[in-house]
């Protein structure tokens, strides 16, 4: 985390997620955001306990953190933060961005990178209006994604405010999800080419996802 303490103004992308496990969908999205938005750094932020996944069994935060470190190790623009895991409890984006802002130079800019589907639910997140004042959003969509859904979810006034802070970014269709990867591992099917080899090796070595979820 030394990079966060440098007192220079930079453009940071924050890629939040459960990363249970991290896969190429996450990595391609971060890489595309890095290039399209000319970011200086992308910080992957594995959550402690995601508020919307309370009922799911999730493997330890340490395993999710270590797999994320393995996945980004070869990219000098990517790093991993343990801020949410160290804070513990439920991880709310507004608290995370607030904590990051205190550590960065005052004119640094934060872009929160997420799937467009997650943005559709942003009004259910903790303090969405405060959050949208704190940072910009990069919403990843698949080619042909229908933005019409956004007009249905937001009131006219909210949409006027939110749309100025959300940029949409088309990424190649990637039908990869952690849920599908966990299921494939449980069934003994190959997950090669869906996530980095060193993460697959870590999963096998530690016998993760073999039983339950
Ligand atoms: P799960 O299936 O357990 O929900 P997931 O694959 O959706 O896992 P998360 O850790 O929940 O992964 O996602 C972290 C972030 O990455 C979210 O913003 C999500 O929208 C985005 N994301 C997940 N999968 C993809 C993908 N294939 N392409 C682009 N973005 C993705
Ligand atoms: Mg998800």
Short mmCIF file of C-alpha atoms and ligand atoms in Angstrom, two decimals:
data_model
loop_
_atom_site.label_atom_id
_atom_site.label_comp_id
_atom_site.label_asym_id
_atom_site.label_seq_id
_atom_site.Cartn_x
_atom_site.Cartn_y
_atom_site.Cartn_z
CA UNK A 1 0.00 0.00 0.00
CA UNK A 2 3.01 2.38 -0.07
CA UNK A 3 1.82 3.74 -3.38
CA UNK A 4 -1.29 5.12 -1.71
CA UNK A 5 0.73 7.25 0.64
CA UNK A 6 2.58 9.12 -2.08
CA UNK A 7 1.47 12.71 -2.00
CA UNK A 8 0.97 13.15 -5.69
CA UNK A 9 -2.30 13.54 -7.55
CA UNK A 10 -3.08 10.50 -9.60
CA UNK A 11 -6.04 8.86 -11.23
CA UNK A 12 -6.90 5.69 -9.33
CA UNK A 13 -9.25 2.96 -10.46
CA UNK A 14 -10.72 0.94 -7.61
CA UNK A 15 -11.92 -2.52 -8.57
CA UNK A 16 -14.05 -3.81 -5.72
CA UNK A 17 -15.32 -7.35 -5.50
CA UNK A 18 -15.55 -10.54 -3.54
CA UNK A 19 -13.00 -12.17 -5.84
CA UNK A 20 -14.20 -15.62 -4.83
CA UNK A 21 -12.16 -16.37 -6.91
CA UNK A 22 -10.76 -13.57 -9.13
CA UNK A 23 -11.07 -14.41 -12.87
CA UNK A 24 -10.31 -13.00 -16.33
CA UNK A 25 -13.60 -11.05 -16.38
CA UNK A 26 -12.27 -8.91 -13.51
CA UNK A 27 -8.79 -8.60 -15.03
CA UNK A 28 -9.94 -7.68 -18.54
CA UNK A 29 -12.31 -5.07 -17.07
CA UNK A 30 -9.54 -3.49 -14.98
CA UNK A 31 -7.12 -3.48 -17.92
CA UNK A 32 -9.68 -1.86 -20.21
CA UNK A 33 -10.53 0.81 -17.61
CA UNK A 34 -6.82 1.48 -17.09
CA UNK A 35 -6.32 2.13 -20.82
CA UNK A 36 -9.57 3.86 -21.75
CA UNK A 37 -9.52 6.24 -18.79
CA UNK A 38 -5.74 6.72 -18.73
CA UNK A 39 -5.53 5.71 -15.10
CA UNK A 40 -2.24 5.69 -13.21
CA UNK A 41 -3.08 2.65 -11.12
CA UNK A 42 -5.82 0.12 -10.51
CA UNK A 43 -6.25 -1.08 -6.95
CA UNK A 44 -8.14 -4.32 -6.43
CA UNK A 45 -10.10 -4.21 -3.19
CA UNK A 46 -11.32 -7.60 -1.96
CA UNK A 47 -14.25 -7.10 0.38
CA UNK A 48 -14.40 -8.44 3.93
CA UNK A 49 -18.05 -9.47 4.15
CA UNK A 50 -20.04 -8.14 1.19
CA UNK A 51 -23.35 -6.74 2.52
CA UNK A 52 -25.40 -8.22 -0.34
CA UNK A 53 -23.90 -11.70 0.04
CA UNK A 54 -24.60 -12.12 3.77
CA UNK A 55 -26.15 -15.56 3.42
CA UNK A 56 -23.58 -17.14 1.15
CA UNK A 57 -20.72 -19.19 2.45
CA UNK A 58 -17.52 -17.48 1.38
CA UNK A 59 -14.01 -18.84 1.74
CA UNK A 60 -11.61 -16.95 4.01
CA UNK A 61 -10.66 -13.38 3.24
CA UNK A 62 -7.00 -14.41 3.37
CA UNK A 63 -7.48 -16.91 0.54
CA UNK A 64 -9.42 -14.39 -1.57
CA UNK A 65 -6.76 -11.73 -0.92
CA UNK A 66 -3.85 -14.05 -1.78
CA UNK A 67 -5.49 -15.23 -5.01
CA UNK A 68 -6.00 -11.58 -6.01
CA UNK A 69 -2.33 -10.84 -5.30
CA UNK A 70 -1.27 -13.83 -7.44
CA UNK A 71 -3.55 -12.73 -10.30
CA UNK A 72 -2.26 -9.14 -10.50
CA UNK A 73 1.41 -9.82 -9.67
CA UNK A 74 2.59 -9.63 -13.28
CA UNK A 75 0.94 -6.25 -14.01
CA UNK A 76 2.94 -3.28 -12.74
CA UNK A 77 -0.11 -0.98 -12.87
CA UNK A 78 -2.23 -3.24 -10.66
CA UNK A 79 -2.07 -3.69 -6.91
CA UNK A 80 -4.22 -5.11 -4.12
CA UNK A 81 -5.40 -3.34 -0.99
CA UNK A 82 -6.31 -5.07 2.26
CA UNK A 83 -8.15 -1.99 3.54
CA UNK A 84 -11.62 -3.58 3.58
CA UNK A 85 -10.39 -6.91 4.92
CA UNK A 86 -8.45 -5.23 7.74
CA UNK A 87 -11.45 -3.03 8.60
CA UNK A 88 -13.61 -6.16 8.79
CA UNK A 89 -17.38 -6.22 9.12
CA UNK A 90 -19.56 -5.48 6.14
CA UNK A 91 -17.75 -3.61 3.38
CA UNK A 92 -19.59 -0.52 2.22
CA UNK A 93 -18.13 1.28 -0.77
CA UNK A 94 -18.87 4.73 0.66
CA UNK A 95 -16.75 3.95 3.75
CA UNK A 96 -13.91 2.58 1.62
CA UNK A 97 -13.79 5.56 -0.74
CA UNK A 98 -13.96 7.93 2.23
CA UNK A 99 -10.99 6.16 3.87
CA UNK A 100 -9.02 6.20 0.61
CA UNK A 101 -9.67 9.91 0.02
CA UNK A 102 -8.05 10.69 3.37
CA UNK A 103 -4.88 8.86 2.29
CA UNK A 104 -4.54 10.31 -1.21
CA UNK A 105 -3.38 13.74 -2.32
CA UNK A 106 -6.37 16.15 -2.27
CA UNK A 107 -6.69 16.45 -6.05
CA UNK A 108 -6.41 12.74 -6.76
CA UNK A 109 -9.32 11.33 -8.68
CA UNK A 110 -11.01 8.05 -7.85
CA UNK A 111 -12.90 5.93 -10.37
CA UNK A 112 -14.86 3.03 -8.96
CA UNK A 113 -14.92 0.26 -11.56
CA UNK A 114 -17.88 -2.08 -11.54
CA UNK A 115 -20.25 -4.08 -13.70
CA UNK A 116 -23.14 -2.02 -15.12
CA UNK A 117 -25.61 -4.39 -13.44
CA UNK A 118 -24.22 -3.42 -10.05
CA UNK A 119 -24.79 0.28 -10.83
CA UNK A 120 -28.46 -0.47 -11.41
CA UNK A 121 -28.61 -1.28 -7.69
CA UNK A 122 -26.56 1.67 -6.49
CA UNK A 123 -29.56 3.35 -4.87
CA UNK A 124 -29.75 0.39 -2.47
CA UNK A 125 -26.10 0.88 -1.41
CA UNK A 126 -25.18 2.81 1.74
CA UNK A 127 -25.43 6.59 1.21
CA UNK A 128 -25.49 6.58 -2.62
CA UNK A 129 -25.70 10.37 -2.92
CA UNK A 130 -22.63 10.87 -0.76
CA UNK A 131 -20.82 8.15 -2.72
CA UNK A 132 -21.56 9.74 -6.10
CA UNK A 133 -20.09 13.01 -4.79
CA UNK A 134 -16.93 11.18 -3.67
CA UNK A 135 -15.96 9.40 -6.88
CA UNK A 136 -16.73 8.71 -10.53
CA UNK A 137 -17.94 5.36 -11.77
CA UNK A 138 -16.79 3.24 -14.68
CA UNK A 139 -19.53 0.76 -15.53
CA UNK A 140 -18.53 -2.22 -17.64
CA UNK A 141 -21.10 -3.37 -20.15
CA UNK A 142 -21.11 -6.10 -22.74
CA UNK A 143 -21.47 -5.10 -26.40
CA UNK A 144 -25.13 -4.34 -27.13
CA UNK A 145 -26.02 -3.71 -23.47
CA UNK A 146 -29.35 -1.89 -23.15
CA UNK A 147 -28.89 1.34 -21.20
CA UNK A 148 -32.68 1.84 -21.15
CA UNK A 149 -32.84 -0.05 -17.85
CA UNK A 150 -31.13 2.88 -16.15
CA UNK A 151 -33.98 5.26 -16.94
CA UNK A 152 -36.42 2.85 -15.31
CA UNK A 153 -34.46 2.49 -12.07
CA UNK A 154 -33.62 6.15 -11.36
CA UNK A 155 -36.05 9.03 -10.88
CA UNK A 156 -35.54 11.84 -13.40
CA UNK A 157 -33.70 14.01 -10.87
CA UNK A 158 -31.46 11.19 -9.62
CA UNK A 159 -30.58 10.18 -13.17
CA UNK A 160 -29.56 13.74 -14.06
CA UNK A 161 -27.18 13.72 -11.11
CA UNK A 162 -25.85 10.18 -11.45
CA UNK A 163 -25.38 10.09 -15.21
CA UNK A 164 -22.81 12.88 -15.09
CA UNK A 165 -20.65 10.71 -12.82
CA UNK A 166 -21.03 7.35 -14.59
CA UNK A 167 -19.08 6.43 -17.72
CA UNK A 168 -19.98 3.28 -19.59
CA UNK A 169 -17.23 1.11 -20.97
CA UNK A 170 -17.85 -1.71 -23.40
CA UNK A 171 -15.80 -4.79 -22.75
CA UNK A 172 -15.69 -7.95 -24.87
CA UNK A 173 -18.43 -10.39 -23.94
CA UNK A 174 -17.08 -12.42 -21.07
CA UNK A 175 -19.53 -14.93 -19.70
CA UNK A 176 -17.24 -15.69 -16.78
CA UNK A 177 -18.42 -15.48 -13.18
CA UNK A 178 -16.95 -16.68 -9.89
CA UNK A 179 -20.18 -18.59 -9.26
CA UNK A 180 -19.75 -20.57 -12.48
CA UNK A 181 -16.07 -21.23 -11.67
CA UNK A 182 -16.95 -22.55 -8.18
CA UNK A 183 -19.58 -24.83 -9.69
CA UNK A 184 -17.20 -26.18 -12.31
CA UNK A 185 -14.56 -26.95 -9.65
CA UNK A 186 -17.14 -28.75 -7.51
CA UNK A 187 -18.12 -30.88 -10.50
CA UNK A 188 -14.48 -31.58 -11.40
CA UNK A 189 -14.72 -29.68 -14.71
CA UNK A 190 -11.79 -27.72 -16.12
CA UNK A 191 -11.50 -24.02 -15.32
CA UNK A 192 -8.36 -23.52 -17.39
CA UNK A 193 -8.40 -20.25 -19.43
CA UNK A 194 -11.15 -18.79 -17.21
CA UNK A 195 -8.69 -17.53 -14.59
CA UNK A 196 -4.88 -17.31 -14.27
CA UNK A 197 -2.96 -20.58 -13.95
CA UNK A 198 -1.28 -19.54 -10.69
CA UNK A 199 -4.71 -18.93 -9.13
CA UNK A 200 -5.90 -22.35 -10.34
CA UNK A 201 -2.78 -23.90 -8.75
CA UNK A 202 -3.51 -22.11 -5.46
CA UNK A 203 -7.09 -23.41 -5.50
CA UNK A 204 -5.97 -27.02 -6.11
CA UNK A 205 -3.17 -26.89 -3.56
CA UNK A 206 -5.54 -25.63 -0.86
CA UNK A 207 -8.47 -27.77 -2.02
CA UNK A 208 -10.80 -24.76 -2.23
CA UNK A 209 -14.38 -24.94 -3.55
CA UNK A 210 -14.49 -28.71 -3.53
CA UNK A 211 -17.44 -28.89 -1.17
CA UNK A 212 -20.33 -26.48 -0.68
CA UNK A 213 -19.97 -22.96 -1.97
P1 LIG B 1 -20.13 -14.05 -8.10
O1 LIG B 1 -20.52 -14.95 -9.24
O2 LIG B 1 -19.70 -14.78 -6.86
O3 LIG B 1 -21.12 -12.96 -7.83
P2 LIG B 1 -18.54 -12.35 -9.80
O4 LIG B 1 -17.93 -13.12 -10.91
O5 LIG B 1 -19.76 -11.54 -10.12
O6 LIG B 1 -18.79 -13.31 -8.57
P3 LIG B 1 -17.57 -10.33 -8.02
O7 LIG B 1 -16.40 -10.48 -7.14
O8 LIG B 1 -18.93 -10.38 -7.45
O9 LIG B 1 -17.43 -11.45 -9.18
O10 LIG B 1 -17.43 -9.04 -8.94
C1 LIG B 1 -16.58 -7.97 -8.71
C2 LIG B 1 -16.83 -6.91 -9.79
O11 LIG B 1 -16.51 -7.43 -11.08
C3 LIG B 1 -18.29 -6.47 -9.88
O12 LIG B 1 -18.28 -5.07 -10.13
C4 LIG B 1 -18.82 -7.23 -11.07
O13 LIG B 1 -19.88 -6.51 -11.68
C5 LIG B 1 -17.60 -7.30 -11.97
N1 LIG B 1 -17.60 -8.51 -12.83
C6 LIG B 1 -17.80 -9.77 -12.46
N2 LIG B 1 -17.70 -10.62 -13.51
C7 LIG B 1 -17.41 -9.87 -14.59
C8 LIG B 1 -17.18 -10.15 -15.99
N3 LIG B 1 -17.22 -11.38 -16.48
N4 LIG B 1 -16.91 -9.11 -16.80
C9 LIG B 1 -16.87 -7.86 -16.28
N5 LIG B 1 -17.08 -7.52 -15.00
C10 LIG B 1 -17.34 -8.51 -14.15
MG1 LIG B 2 -21.15 -10.86 -8.71
#
